[in-house]
Amino acid sequence: MNIDLRGRRILVTGATSGIGLATVEALLEAGARVAALGRNRDALDRLDALGCTARRVELTDSARLEAQIDLLGPFDGLVNGAGITRLGDVFSFAAEDLDALFAANARASAVAARAVARGMREAGIGGSIVNVSSQGSLVGLAEHLGYCASKGALDAITQVLCIELGPHGIRVNAVNPTVTLTPMAQQAWSDPAKAAPMLAQIPLGRFARPEEVAAPILFLLSDAASMISGVRLPIDGGYTCR
């Protein structure tokens, strides 16, 4: 299926690397007009040269995030692609790390969704919001207490937004990928002794590539998914079937 998003205005957060960057590239290929938010100035400059409206924003600064979205919008779609990870077992993790994970992985997505949805409502248009969650919201992963909890919160946010925004013609879904070969994941899963047990639990026997997550995101943004809202879509090679 070729996804055609010509003329659609899509906002992507976390657009400068990993799944966010792959999504931006796929959106541009599908003809969308993309606004890209992130922190890496060099990457934002490259996106700007590709035709994106690229802005540097600290997503945990809620007031600035909402102001930037209000300035750039309205949008037909939003991809909440930003996220961080901090690892540690239950005996060693810092409370501050838990706060940082919830701020980046849950609160920022809720704030961005609210601002985009408000713009859609005021413009009298429907749209689609896709939150990039994780298989870690569906199963427990050792040393990922804060990460799993924050992504679980993002899934709950997705479901509430689905209920509240549906009457305005706005669909809200989450994708829940397994380990995806992004810079963040490579840091967390670079140890073969750690990666091997995870790979052994994935029926397809490998980790995901960013473009394999971007493609379902584009589907959920498109009219082909016009009756799909409130789902948590595992992109995990079958990991969560166990």
mmCIF file of C-alpha atoms in Angstrom:
data_model
loop_
_atom_site.group_PDB
_atom_site.id
_atom_site.type_symbol
_atom_site.label_atom_id
_atom_site.label_comp_id
_atom_site.label_asym_id
_atom_site.label_seq_id
_atom_site.Cartn_x
_atom_site.Cartn_y
_atom_site.Cartn_z
ATOM 1 C CA MET A 1 0.000 0.000 0.000
ATOM 2 C CA ASN A 2 1.330 3.418 -0.947
ATOM 3 C CA ILE A 3 0.407 5.993 1.681
ATOM 4 C CA ASP A 4 -0.456 9.367 0.166
ATOM 5 C CA LEU A 5 -0.283 12.256 2.636
ATOM 6 C CA ARG A 6 0.053 15.075 0.149
ATOM 7 C CA GLY A 7 -1.097 18.358 1.626
ATOM 8 C CA ARG A 8 -1.302 17.011 5.188
ATOM 9 C CA ARG A 9 0.470 19.015 7.876
ATOM 10 C CA ILE A 10 2.152 16.682 10.357
ATOM 11 C CA LEU A 11 4.092 17.595 13.502
ATOM 12 C CA VAL A 12 6.818 15.202 14.670
ATOM 13 C CA THR A 13 8.537 15.487 18.045
ATOM 14 C CA GLY A 14 11.855 13.807 18.679
ATOM 15 C CA ALA A 15 12.441 14.318 14.965
ATOM 16 C CA THR A 16 16.232 14.438 14.932
ATOM 17 C CA SER A 17 17.094 10.760 15.444
ATOM 18 C CA GLY A 18 15.835 7.196 15.581
ATOM 19 C CA ILE A 19 12.154 6.509 14.979
ATOM 20 C CA GLY A 20 11.318 10.220 14.816
ATOM 21 C CA LEU A 21 13.831 10.868 12.044
ATOM 22 C CA ALA A 22 12.754 7.788 10.090
ATOM 23 C CA THR A 23 9.154 8.971 10.382
ATOM 24 C CA VAL A 24 10.022 12.432 9.082
ATOM 25 C CA GLU A 25 11.804 10.931 6.085
ATOM 26 C CA ALA A 26 8.843 8.643 5.333
ATOM 27 C CA LEU A 27 6.378 11.522 5.697
ATOM 28 C CA LEU A 28 8.327 13.669 3.254
ATOM 29 C CA GLU A 29 8.364 10.801 0.765
ATOM 30 C CA ALA A 30 4.576 10.492 1.185
ATOM 31 C CA GLY A 31 4.143 14.183 0.338
ATOM 32 C CA ALA A 32 3.343 15.531 3.793
ATOM 33 C CA ARG A 33 4.315 18.981 4.999
ATOM 34 C CA VAL A 34 6.355 18.320 8.123
ATOM 35 C CA ALA A 35 7.114 20.412 11.182
ATOM 36 C CA ALA A 36 9.965 18.854 13.150
ATOM 37 C CA LEU A 37 10.755 19.511 16.807
ATOM 38 C CA GLY A 38 13.944 18.344 18.516
ATOM 39 C CA ARG A 39 17.095 19.384 20.316
ATOM 40 C CA ASN A 40 19.967 18.595 17.924
ATOM 41 C CA ARG A 41 20.725 21.795 16.031
ATOM 42 C CA ASP A 42 22.754 20.146 13.261
ATOM 43 C CA ALA A 43 20.055 17.555 12.609
ATOM 44 C CA LEU A 44 17.381 20.256 12.616
ATOM 45 C CA ASP A 45 19.380 22.239 10.064
ATOM 46 C CA ARG A 46 19.513 19.148 7.835
ATOM 47 C CA LEU A 47 15.761 18.665 8.164
ATOM 48 C CA ASP A 48 15.199 22.313 7.352
ATOM 49 C CA ALA A 49 17.235 21.835 4.165
ATOM 50 C CA LEU A 50 14.950 18.926 3.230
ATOM 51 C CA GLY A 51 11.919 21.217 3.389
ATOM 52 C CA CYS A 52 10.750 20.707 6.965
ATOM 53 C CA THR A 53 9.845 23.500 9.323
ATOM 54 C CA ALA A 54 12.409 22.593 11.973
ATOM 55 C CA ARG A 55 12.502 24.129 15.449
ATOM 56 C CA ARG A 56 14.670 23.498 18.489
ATOM 57 C CA VAL A 57 12.477 22.968 21.537
ATOM 58 C CA GLU A 58 13.037 21.414 24.953
ATOM 59 C CA LEU A 59 9.916 19.276 25.074
ATOM 60 C CA THR A 60 9.773 19.130 28.861
ATOM 61 C CA ASP A 61 9.299 22.917 28.906
ATOM 62 C CA SER A 62 5.527 22.682 28.595
ATOM 63 C CA ALA A 63 4.856 26.393 28.130
ATOM 64 C CA ARG A 64 7.379 26.728 25.286
ATOM 65 C CA LEU A 65 6.201 23.504 23.683
ATOM 66 C CA GLU A 66 2.578 24.641 23.590
ATOM 67 C CA ALA A 67 3.553 28.102 22.375
ATOM 68 C CA GLN A 68 5.581 26.649 19.502
ATOM 69 C CA ILE A 69 2.771 24.315 18.476
ATOM 70 C CA ASP A 70 0.252 27.162 18.565
ATOM 71 C CA LEU A 71 2.603 29.237 16.399
ATOM 72 C CA LEU A 72 3.209 26.507 13.802
ATOM 73 C CA GLY A 73 -0.257 24.916 13.669
ATOM 74 C CA PRO A 74 -2.909 23.894 12.987
ATOM 75 C CA PHE A 75 -1.906 20.351 12.032
ATOM 76 C CA ASP A 76 -3.645 17.359 10.519
ATOM 77 C CA GLY A 77 -1.506 14.929 12.491
ATOM 78 C CA LEU A 78 0.958 14.528 15.333
ATOM 79 C CA VAL A 79 3.640 11.936 15.985
ATOM 80 C CA ASN A 80 4.885 12.002 19.557
ATOM 81 C CA GLY A 81 8.258 10.427 18.851
ATOM 82 C CA ALA A 82 10.416 11.922 21.584
ATOM 83 C CA GLY A 83 11.592 9.778 24.457
ATOM 84 C CA ILE A 84 14.472 8.982 26.764
ATOM 85 C CA THR A 85 15.660 5.981 28.726
ATOM 86 C CA ARG A 86 17.543 5.647 32.000
ATOM 87 C CA LEU A 87 18.379 2.200 33.254
ATOM 88 C CA GLY A 88 18.821 0.811 36.729
ATOM 89 C CA ASP A 89 17.454 -1.914 38.921
ATOM 90 C CA VAL A 90 14.967 -1.275 41.704
ATOM 91 C CA PHE A 91 17.737 -0.919 44.289
ATOM 92 C CA SER A 92 19.785 1.640 42.376
ATOM 93 C CA PHE A 93 17.563 3.923 40.315
ATOM 94 C CA ALA A 94 17.349 7.570 41.347
ATOM 95 C CA ALA A 95 13.994 9.191 42.047
ATOM 96 C CA GLU A 96 15.121 12.070 39.832
ATOM 97 C CA ASP A 97 15.477 9.640 36.923
ATOM 98 C CA LEU A 98 11.880 8.561 37.417
ATOM 99 C CA ASP A 99 10.766 12.199 37.277
ATOM 100 C CA ALA A 100 12.796 12.808 34.106
ATOM 101 C CA LEU A 101 11.359 9.737 32.372
ATOM 102 C CA PHE A 102 7.762 10.695 33.119
ATOM 103 C CA ALA A 103 8.381 14.298 32.036
ATOM 104 C CA ALA A 104 9.879 13.306 28.681
ATOM 105 C CA ASN A 105 7.976 10.123 27.857
ATOM 106 C CA ALA A 106 4.498 10.903 29.175
ATOM 107 C CA ARG A 107 3.919 14.532 30.135
ATOM 108 C CA ALA A 108 5.469 16.048 27.005
ATOM 109 C CA SER A 109 3.340 13.812 24.779
ATOM 110 C CA ALA A 110 0.167 14.724 26.656
ATOM 111 C CA VAL A 111 0.956 18.432 26.404
ATOM 112 C CA ALA A 112 1.769 18.204 22.689
ATOM 113 C CA ALA A 113 -1.409 16.216 22.010
ATOM 114 C CA ARG A 114 -3.510 18.760 23.876
ATOM 115 C CA ALA A 115 -2.049 21.668 21.935
ATOM 116 C CA VAL A 116 -2.410 19.948 18.558
ATOM 117 C CA ALA A 117 -5.948 18.767 19.330
ATOM 118 C CA ARG A 118 -6.939 22.255 20.438
ATOM 119 C CA GLY A 119 -5.720 23.607 17.096
ATOM 120 C CA MET A 120 -7.623 20.928 15.208
ATOM 121 C CA ARG A 121 -10.821 21.698 17.104
ATOM 122 C CA GLU A 122 -10.517 25.431 16.553
ATOM 123 C CA ALA A 123 -9.852 24.908 12.832
ATOM 124 C CA GLY A 124 -12.795 22.523 12.566
ATOM 125 C CA ILE A 125 -10.691 19.650 11.221
ATOM 126 C CA GLY A 126 -10.242 16.058 12.319
ATOM 127 C CA GLY A 127 -6.908 14.357 12.437
ATOM 128 C CA SER A 128 -4.702 11.634 13.814
ATOM 129 C CA ILE A 129 -2.296 11.467 16.754
ATOM 130 C CA VAL A 130 0.224 8.635 17.080
ATOM 131 C CA ASN A 131 2.166 8.135 20.299
ATOM 132 C CA VAL A 132 5.404 6.164 20.112
ATOM 133 C CA SER A 133 5.195 3.895 23.129
ATOM 134 C CA SER A 134 7.070 0.623 23.698
ATOM 135 C CA GLN A 135 6.699 -3.084 24.269
ATOM 136 C CA GLY A 136 7.934 -2.078 27.722
ATOM 137 C CA SER A 137 4.429 -0.793 28.472
ATOM 138 C CA LEU A 138 2.998 -4.255 27.807
ATOM 139 C CA VAL A 139 5.543 -6.422 29.651
ATOM 140 C CA GLY A 140 8.046 -5.899 32.437
ATOM 141 C CA LEU A 141 11.707 -5.478 31.499
ATOM 142 C CA ALA A 142 14.445 -5.802 34.105
ATOM 143 C CA GLU A 143 16.298 -2.544 34.873
ATOM 144 C CA HIS A 144 13.577 -0.567 33.051
ATOM 145 C CA LEU A 145 11.323 0.338 35.985
ATOM 146 C CA GLY A 146 11.016 4.029 35.128
ATOM 147 C CA TYR A 147 10.959 3.458 31.391
ATOM 148 C CA CYS A 148 8.238 0.798 31.509
ATOM 149 C CA ALA A 149 6.188 2.867 33.934
ATOM 150 C CA SER A 150 6.431 6.018 31.802
ATOM 151 C CA LYS A 151 5.460 4.171 28.629
ATOM 152 C CA GLY A 152 2.570 2.544 30.494
ATOM 153 C CA ALA A 153 1.449 6.054 31.381
ATOM 154 C CA LEU A 154 1.701 7.010 27.702
ATOM 155 C CA ASP A 155 -0.591 4.114 26.776
ATOM 156 C CA ALA A 156 -3.105 5.303 29.378
ATOM 157 C CA ILE A 157 -2.858 8.815 27.946
ATOM 158 C CA THR A 158 -3.541 7.361 24.482
ATOM 159 C CA GLN A 159 -6.721 5.651 25.653
ATOM 160 C CA VAL A 160 -8.102 8.712 27.450
ATOM 161 C CA LEU A 161 -7.326 10.940 24.469
ATOM 162 C CA CYS A 162 -9.088 8.451 22.209
ATOM 163 C CA ILE A 163 -12.259 8.770 24.287
ATOM 164 C CA GLU A 164 -12.168 12.551 24.694
ATOM 165 C CA LEU A 165 -11.025 13.519 21.201
ATOM 166 C CA GLY A 166 -13.049 11.015 19.187
ATOM 167 C CA PRO A 167 -16.163 13.240 19.183
ATOM 168 C CA HIS A 168 -14.031 15.914 17.498
ATOM 169 C CA GLY A 169 -13.012 13.545 14.695
ATOM 170 C CA ILE A 170 -9.518 13.046 16.109
ATOM 171 C CA ARG A 171 -8.105 9.524 16.241
ATOM 172 C CA VAL A 172 -5.417 8.616 18.802
ATOM 173 C CA ASN A 173 -3.299 5.467 18.700
ATOM 174 C CA ALA A 174 -0.017 4.133 20.047
ATOM 175 C CA VAL A 175 2.676 2.004 18.454
ATOM 176 C CA ASN A 176 4.624 -0.253 20.805
ATOM 177 C CA PRO A 177 7.899 -1.312 19.194
ATOM 178 C CA THR A 178 10.410 -3.791 20.492
ATOM 179 C CA VAL A 179 14.067 -2.827 20.713
ATOM 180 C CA THR A 180 14.596 -0.651 17.654
ATOM 181 C CA LEU A 181 18.098 -0.024 16.344
ATOM 182 C CA THR A 182 18.256 3.650 17.227
ATOM 183 C CA PRO A 183 21.195 5.363 18.974
ATOM 184 C CA MET A 184 19.302 5.187 22.286
ATOM 185 C CA ALA A 185 18.605 1.464 21.924
ATOM 186 C CA GLN A 186 22.131 0.666 20.826
ATOM 187 C CA GLN A 187 23.342 2.241 24.059
ATOM 188 C CA ALA A 188 20.938 0.176 26.135
ATOM 189 C CA TRP A 189 21.343 -3.138 24.264
ATOM 190 C CA SER A 190 24.940 -3.084 23.032
ATOM 191 C CA ASP A 191 26.049 -5.845 25.400
ATOM 192 C CA PRO A 192 25.614 -9.190 23.551
ATOM 193 C CA ALA A 193 25.051 -10.960 26.860
ATOM 194 C CA LYS A 194 22.061 -8.690 27.464
ATOM 195 C CA ALA A 195 20.755 -8.669 23.893
ATOM 196 C CA ALA A 196 20.857 -12.431 23.330
ATOM 197 C CA PRO A 197 18.099 -13.364 25.825
ATOM 198 C CA MET A 198 15.834 -10.661 24.385
ATOM 199 C CA LEU A 199 16.447 -11.818 20.817
ATOM 200 C CA ALA A 200 15.690 -15.373 21.880
ATOM 201 C CA GLN A 201 12.202 -14.216 22.951
ATOM 202 C CA ILE A 202 11.406 -12.566 19.592
ATOM 203 C CA PRO A 203 9.919 -15.147 17.203
ATOM 204 C CA LEU A 204 11.308 -13.277 14.183
ATOM 205 C CA GLY A 205 14.730 -13.425 15.800
ATOM 206 C CA ARG A 206 15.847 -9.836 15.372
ATOM 207 C CA PHE A 207 15.360 -6.282 16.573
ATOM 208 C CA ALA A 208 13.386 -3.709 14.567
ATOM 209 C CA ARG A 209 14.721 -1.099 12.198
ATOM 210 C CA PRO A 210 13.434 2.500 12.538
ATOM 211 C CA GLU A 211 11.765 2.396 9.136
ATOM 212 C CA GLU A 212 9.798 -0.685 10.217
ATOM 213 C CA VAL A 213 8.208 1.442 12.927
ATOM 214 C CA ALA A 214 7.749 4.497 10.717
ATOM 215 C CA ALA A 215 5.650 2.587 8.161
ATOM 216 C CA PRO A 216 2.856 1.623 10.624
ATOM 217 C CA ILE A 217 2.919 5.179 11.979
ATOM 218 C CA LEU A 218 2.189 6.509 8.489
ATOM 219 C CA PHE A 219 -0.634 3.987 8.122
ATOM 220 C CA LEU A 220 -2.221 5.191 11.373
ATOM 221 C CA LEU A 221 -1.920 8.811 10.218
ATOM 222 C CA SER A 222 -3.603 8.030 6.911
ATOM 223 C CA ASP A 223 -7.214 7.651 5.834
ATOM 224 C CA ALA A 224 -6.590 3.914 5.446
ATOM 225 C CA ALA A 225 -6.864 3.767 9.263
ATOM 226 C CA SER A 226 -9.970 5.964 9.431
ATOM 227 C CA MET A 227 -11.819 3.630 11.836
ATOM 228 C CA ILE A 228 -8.830 2.776 14.033
ATOM 229 C CA SER A 229 -8.516 4.616 17.320
ATOM 230 C CA GLY A 230 -7.378 3.694 20.798
ATOM 231 C CA VAL A 231 -5.149 0.778 19.797
ATOM 232 C CA ARG A 232 -1.768 -0.199 21.186
ATOM 233 C CA LEU A 233 -0.014 -1.740 18.187
ATOM 234 C CA PRO A 234 2.922 -4.023 19.032
ATOM 235 C CA ILE A 235 5.700 -3.829 16.444
ATOM 236 C CA ASP A 236 7.768 -6.475 18.126
ATOM 237 C CA GLY A 237 8.290 -9.476 15.895
ATOM 238 C CA GLY A 238 5.920 -11.426 18.127
ATOM 239 C CA TYR A 239 7.644 -10.779 21.466
ATOM 240 C CA THR A 240 4.466 -9.981 23.395
ATOM 241 C CA CYS A 241 2.754 -13.191 22.205
ATOM 242 C CA ARG A 242 4.716 -15.082 24.868
#
